[in-house]
Amino acid sequence: MILEQPFVQSFIQMGTDGYDLGWHERNGGNLSYRLKPSEVEAVKSELNLNNPWTPIGVQVENLGGEYFLVTGSGRFFRHLSDRPLESLGFIELDETGTSYRIVYGFENGGKPTSELPSHLMNHAVKVAIDPEYRIIYHAHTTNLIALTFVLPLQDEVFTRELWEMATECPVVFPEGVGVIGWMVPGSIEIAYATSNKMKDYDLAIWAHHGTFAAGKDFDTTFGLMHTAEKAAEILVKVLSMSPNKAQTIQPQDFRDVADAFRVTLDERFLYNK
């Protein structure tokens, strides 16, 4: 049975973990996973390949013919585990990457997330960089959202501030984080803006809305989001105590960490304050 497949169970677990952390109020957030060929073969006998095609609104040619597991529009993450056939579903893209069809799930009139164009454009960018990328995750991470009201909406500022909050941050996301000013969610414009950030980063923050993470497996993608949000929580607490830090990690300290953990840090983020 499809729902018993390990990747489906990991998908549900990841969404449930995000809900438990308070990132998915009501129908907030969305998650998509690009299936491996072996996973497609394992479930194909249960898929309905006769449904009509629906335009995506964008073209993702390098994803033509791919299958995705996606959360549903208007559906609640809190029901991923107890109402999976309503809360999620599988889609197939046509060979041109311009349309999709529902092949499983989304019961009772459901359809893929309204952020599907953003998800697929982000998948397209990451696949072009490394075919091992398979997950795009959007969550309403409370503290990262809070920081978009008080920090300059600049990649360099957000990256540096988050890095300073925990030594593991430059190790977990050494490429930094991207920041996008407020835009209408679900729009083609924000899909393009996010996919442009994903050319350089695995994490993109939508001002006053939430965060997008890309990854190769469920654990590292969730861990990336969780690490950045934990750093943001620490920063929110620091700023609530004082607008100025009495001490913090300095640029050379970051270089030492990079040497120790064999990661490369962009000098853009190691400016003197």
Short mmCIF file of C-alpha atoms in Angstrom, two decimals:
data_model
loop_
_atom_site.label_atom_id
_atom_site.label_comp_id
_atom_site.label_asym_id
_atom_site.label_seq_id
_atom_site.Cartn_x
_atom_site.Cartn_y
_atom_site.Cartn_z
CA MET A 1 0.00 0.00 0.00
CA ILE A 2 1.24 3.45 -0.92
CA LEU A 3 0.85 4.93 2.55
CA GLU A 4 3.09 2.23 4.01
CA GLN A 5 6.04 3.19 1.80
CA PRO A 6 8.99 4.42 3.90
CA PHE A 7 9.28 7.73 2.01
CA VAL A 8 5.58 8.45 2.58
CA GLN A 9 5.95 7.74 6.28
CA SER A 10 9.00 10.03 6.44
CA PHE A 11 7.02 12.74 4.63
CA ILE A 12 4.20 12.48 7.17
CA GLN A 13 6.64 12.41 10.09
CA MET A 14 8.42 15.55 8.88
CA GLY A 15 5.15 17.46 8.55
CA THR A 16 3.97 16.25 11.95
CA ASP A 17 7.25 17.31 13.57
CA GLY A 18 6.84 20.79 12.07
CA TYR A 19 3.28 21.00 13.37
CA ASP A 20 4.40 19.96 16.85
CA LEU A 21 6.93 22.83 16.82
CA GLY A 22 4.17 25.33 16.02
CA TRP A 23 5.17 26.02 12.42
CA HIS A 24 1.89 24.98 10.78
CA GLU A 25 -1.09 26.73 12.27
CA ARG A 26 -4.37 25.94 10.51
CA ASN A 27 -3.43 25.24 6.86
CA GLY A 28 -0.08 27.04 7.04
CA GLY A 29 2.97 25.66 5.25
CA ASN A 30 3.54 23.06 2.54
CA LEU A 31 5.89 20.23 1.66
CA SER A 32 6.89 18.48 -1.56
CA TYR A 33 9.08 15.48 -2.34
CA ARG A 34 10.40 14.37 -5.76
CA LEU A 35 10.21 10.61 -6.00
CA LYS A 36 13.14 8.40 -6.92
CA PRO A 37 12.62 6.11 -9.96
CA SER A 38 12.56 3.05 -7.68
CA GLU A 39 9.84 4.67 -5.55
CA VAL A 40 7.75 5.44 -8.61
CA GLU A 41 7.96 1.79 -9.65
CA ALA A 42 6.97 0.67 -6.15
CA VAL A 43 3.69 2.65 -6.20
CA LYS A 44 2.86 2.92 -9.90
CA SER A 45 0.32 0.08 -9.91
CA GLU A 46 -1.83 2.09 -7.48
CA LEU A 47 -1.70 5.39 -9.40
CA ASN A 48 -4.52 6.71 -11.56
CA LEU A 49 -2.91 7.88 -14.80
CA ASN A 50 -6.18 8.91 -16.48
CA ASN A 51 -6.93 12.20 -14.72
CA PRO A 52 -6.91 15.45 -16.74
CA TRP A 53 -3.88 17.74 -16.90
CA THR A 54 -3.86 21.11 -15.13
CA PRO A 55 -1.54 24.00 -16.11
CA ILE A 56 1.12 24.76 -13.47
CA GLY A 57 1.44 28.42 -14.47
CA VAL A 58 5.20 28.11 -14.96
CA GLN A 59 7.43 25.82 -17.00
CA VAL A 60 9.89 23.47 -15.31
CA GLU A 61 11.18 21.60 -18.32
CA ASN A 62 13.92 19.71 -16.50
CA LEU A 63 11.26 18.13 -14.25
CA GLY A 64 9.17 16.79 -17.13
CA GLY A 65 7.76 13.33 -16.39
CA GLU A 66 8.69 13.46 -12.70
CA TYR A 67 6.40 12.42 -9.82
CA PHE A 68 5.95 14.40 -6.61
CA LEU A 69 4.35 13.81 -3.23
CA VAL A 70 2.77 17.10 -2.13
CA THR A 71 0.64 18.48 0.70
CA GLY A 72 -2.82 19.72 -0.19
CA SER A 73 -4.16 23.24 -0.59
CA GLY A 74 -6.20 24.33 2.41
CA ARG A 75 -5.38 21.12 4.27
CA PHE A 76 -3.96 21.02 7.80
CA PHE A 77 -0.58 19.53 8.70
CA ARG A 78 -2.13 18.31 11.96
CA HIS A 79 -4.12 15.82 9.87
CA LEU A 80 -1.23 14.39 7.85
CA SER A 81 -1.11 11.33 10.10
CA ASP A 82 -4.82 10.72 10.73
CA ARG A 83 -6.25 11.88 7.37
CA PRO A 84 -3.41 11.28 4.91
CA LEU A 85 -5.56 10.63 1.84
CA GLU A 86 -7.18 14.05 2.26
CA SER A 87 -4.04 15.90 3.34
CA LEU A 88 -1.55 14.80 0.68
CA GLY A 89 -1.36 13.39 -2.81
CA PHE A 90 0.85 12.41 -5.72
CA ILE A 91 1.12 14.39 -8.94
CA GLU A 92 2.81 13.63 -12.25
CA LEU A 93 4.22 16.34 -14.51
CA ASP A 94 3.84 16.13 -18.27
CA GLU A 95 6.93 15.83 -20.45
CA THR A 96 7.07 19.59 -21.11
CA GLY A 97 6.95 20.53 -17.43
CA THR A 98 3.99 22.86 -17.95
CA SER A 99 1.10 20.79 -16.55
CA TYR A 100 0.42 18.27 -13.81
CA ARG A 101 -2.21 15.67 -13.06
CA ILE A 102 -3.29 14.18 -9.75
CA VAL A 103 -2.54 10.45 -9.68
CA TYR A 104 -3.28 9.59 -6.05
CA GLY A 105 -4.76 11.12 -2.90
CA PHE A 106 -6.26 14.60 -2.44
CA GLU A 107 -9.59 12.99 -1.58
CA ASN A 108 -12.81 14.97 -1.12
CA GLY A 109 -12.01 17.59 -3.73
CA GLY A 110 -8.44 18.30 -2.72
CA LYS A 111 -5.65 19.66 -4.89
CA PRO A 112 -1.93 20.43 -4.51
CA THR A 113 -0.74 23.35 -2.42
CA SER A 114 -1.29 26.84 -3.82
CA GLU A 115 2.48 27.27 -3.56
CA LEU A 116 3.04 24.54 -6.15
CA PRO A 117 4.69 26.92 -8.68
CA SER A 118 7.22 28.01 -6.04
CA HIS A 119 7.90 24.42 -5.06
CA LEU A 120 8.41 23.20 -8.61
CA MET A 121 10.57 26.16 -9.63
CA ASN A 122 12.73 25.59 -6.55
CA HIS A 123 12.97 21.89 -7.35
CA ALA A 124 14.00 22.75 -10.91
CA VAL A 125 16.79 25.03 -9.70
CA LYS A 126 18.14 22.56 -7.14
CA VAL A 127 17.98 19.57 -9.53
CA ALA A 128 20.03 21.54 -12.05
CA ILE A 129 22.68 22.04 -9.34
CA ASP A 130 22.56 18.50 -7.95
CA PRO A 131 20.05 15.75 -8.94
CA GLU A 132 20.14 14.44 -5.36
CA TYR A 133 17.99 17.36 -4.13
CA ARG A 134 14.46 16.05 -3.57
CA ILE A 135 12.69 18.11 -0.90
CA ILE A 136 11.24 21.62 -0.71
CA TYR A 137 9.75 22.58 2.65
CA HIS A 138 7.85 25.77 3.53
CA ALA A 139 7.03 26.51 7.17
CA HIS A 140 5.83 29.47 9.22
CA THR A 141 8.86 29.59 11.49
CA THR A 142 7.87 32.00 14.25
CA ASN A 143 11.20 33.57 15.20
CA LEU A 144 12.58 33.88 11.68
CA ILE A 145 9.38 35.71 10.74
CA ALA A 146 9.74 37.98 13.78
CA LEU A 147 13.26 38.97 12.73
CA THR A 148 12.01 40.15 9.33
CA PHE A 149 10.29 43.03 11.16
CA VAL A 150 13.44 44.31 12.85
CA LEU A 151 16.50 43.33 10.77
CA PRO A 152 17.41 44.77 7.36
CA LEU A 153 16.10 42.41 4.68
CA GLN A 154 19.58 41.59 3.41
CA ASP A 155 21.19 38.19 2.94
CA GLU A 156 24.43 39.36 4.54
CA VAL A 157 22.75 40.69 7.69
CA PHE A 158 20.47 37.70 8.29
CA THR A 159 23.23 35.20 7.64
CA ARG A 160 25.70 36.89 9.95
CA GLU A 161 23.20 37.38 12.77
CA LEU A 162 22.06 33.75 12.64
CA TRP A 163 25.64 32.47 12.44
CA GLU A 164 26.54 34.43 15.57
CA MET A 165 23.78 32.79 17.58
CA ALA A 166 25.16 29.23 17.45
CA THR A 167 28.50 27.85 16.33
CA GLU A 168 26.78 25.01 14.45
CA CYS A 169 25.02 27.47 12.10
CA PRO A 170 27.95 28.18 9.75
CA VAL A 171 28.53 24.41 9.63
CA VAL A 172 24.89 23.53 8.90
CA PHE A 173 24.30 26.32 6.35
CA PRO A 174 27.76 27.56 5.29
CA GLU A 175 26.36 29.06 2.09
CA GLY A 176 24.22 31.45 4.18
CA VAL A 177 20.53 32.31 3.87
CA GLY A 178 18.61 34.35 1.33
CA VAL A 179 15.96 36.94 2.19
CA ILE A 180 13.02 38.06 0.06
CA GLY A 181 10.98 41.19 0.77
CA TRP A 182 7.26 40.79 1.25
CA MET A 183 5.38 39.55 -1.82
CA VAL A 184 1.95 37.99 -2.37
CA PRO A 185 2.12 34.30 -1.36
CA GLY A 186 1.30 31.83 -4.11
CA SER A 187 2.09 34.33 -6.86
CA ILE A 188 4.27 33.64 -9.88
CA GLU A 189 6.41 36.63 -8.85
CA ILE A 190 7.36 35.12 -5.50
CA ALA A 191 8.02 31.77 -7.20
CA TYR A 192 10.61 33.42 -9.45
CA ALA A 193 12.14 35.41 -6.58
CA THR A 194 12.50 32.32 -4.38
CA SER A 195 13.95 30.16 -7.13
CA ASN A 196 16.56 32.87 -7.81
CA LYS A 197 17.63 32.73 -4.15
CA MET A 198 17.79 28.94 -4.33
CA LYS A 199 20.55 29.22 -6.91
CA ASP A 200 22.83 30.30 -4.04
CA TYR A 201 21.19 29.04 -0.85
CA ASP A 202 19.31 26.06 0.59
CA LEU A 203 17.30 28.37 2.85
CA ALA A 204 15.20 31.36 1.78
CA ILE A 205 13.24 33.58 4.18
CA TRP A 206 10.03 35.25 3.06
CA ALA A 207 9.65 38.52 4.95
CA HIS A 208 6.65 38.53 7.32
CA HIS A 209 5.58 35.07 6.15
CA GLY A 210 7.92 32.10 6.59
CA THR A 211 10.86 30.08 5.33
CA PHE A 212 11.67 27.76 2.41
CA ALA A 213 14.26 24.99 2.78
CA ALA A 214 15.69 22.64 0.16
CA GLY A 215 17.46 19.37 0.83
CA LYS A 216 18.40 15.89 -0.29
CA ASP A 217 16.60 13.93 2.42
CA PHE A 218 13.98 14.52 5.09
CA ASP A 219 16.31 14.63 8.10
CA THR A 220 18.81 17.16 6.74
CA THR A 221 16.10 19.40 5.28
CA PHE A 222 14.15 19.48 8.53
CA GLY A 223 17.39 19.90 10.46
CA LEU A 224 18.34 22.89 8.34
CA MET A 225 15.03 24.61 9.05
CA HIS A 226 15.16 23.68 12.73
CA THR A 227 18.72 24.95 13.19
CA ALA A 228 17.99 28.32 11.58
CA GLU A 229 14.79 28.75 13.57
CA LYS A 230 16.59 27.85 16.84
CA ALA A 231 19.25 30.48 16.06
CA ALA A 232 16.50 33.00 15.37
CA GLU A 233 14.87 32.17 18.71
CA ILE A 234 18.15 32.86 20.49
CA LEU A 235 18.53 36.16 18.64
CA VAL A 236 15.00 37.22 19.53
CA LYS A 237 15.81 36.57 23.21
CA VAL A 238 19.11 38.44 22.98
CA LEU A 239 17.44 41.46 21.39
CA SER A 240 14.72 41.40 24.05
CA MET A 241 17.40 41.76 26.74
CA SER A 242 19.57 44.37 25.01
CA PRO A 243 19.88 45.94 21.55
CA ASN A 244 23.67 45.52 21.83
CA LYS A 245 25.65 42.31 22.35
CA ALA A 246 28.37 42.52 25.00
CA GLN A 247 30.34 39.84 23.13
CA THR A 248 29.85 37.62 20.11
CA ILE A 249 31.63 35.38 17.58
CA GLN A 250 34.03 37.40 15.44
CA PRO A 251 35.00 37.03 11.74
CA GLN A 252 38.26 35.23 12.48
CA ASP A 253 36.40 32.87 14.79
CA PHE A 254 34.18 31.87 11.88
CA ARG A 255 37.24 31.28 9.71
CA ASP A 256 38.65 29.02 12.40
CA VAL A 257 35.37 27.07 12.53
CA ALA A 258 35.41 26.74 8.74
CA ASP A 259 38.93 25.32 8.86
CA ALA A 260 38.05 22.90 11.65
CA PHE A 261 34.89 21.58 9.98
CA ARG A 262 36.18 21.82 6.39
CA VAL A 263 33.46 24.13 5.11
CA THR A 264 33.78 27.20 2.91
CA LEU A 265 32.33 30.49 4.12
CA ASP A 266 31.70 33.45 1.84
CA GLU A 267 33.70 36.48 2.97
CA ARG A 268 30.62 38.64 2.25
CA PHE A 269 29.28 37.47 5.59
CA LEU A 270 32.50 38.03 7.54
CA TYR A 271 32.45 41.81 7.54
CA ASN A 272 33.64 43.88 10.51
CA LYS A 273 30.85 45.49 12.48
#
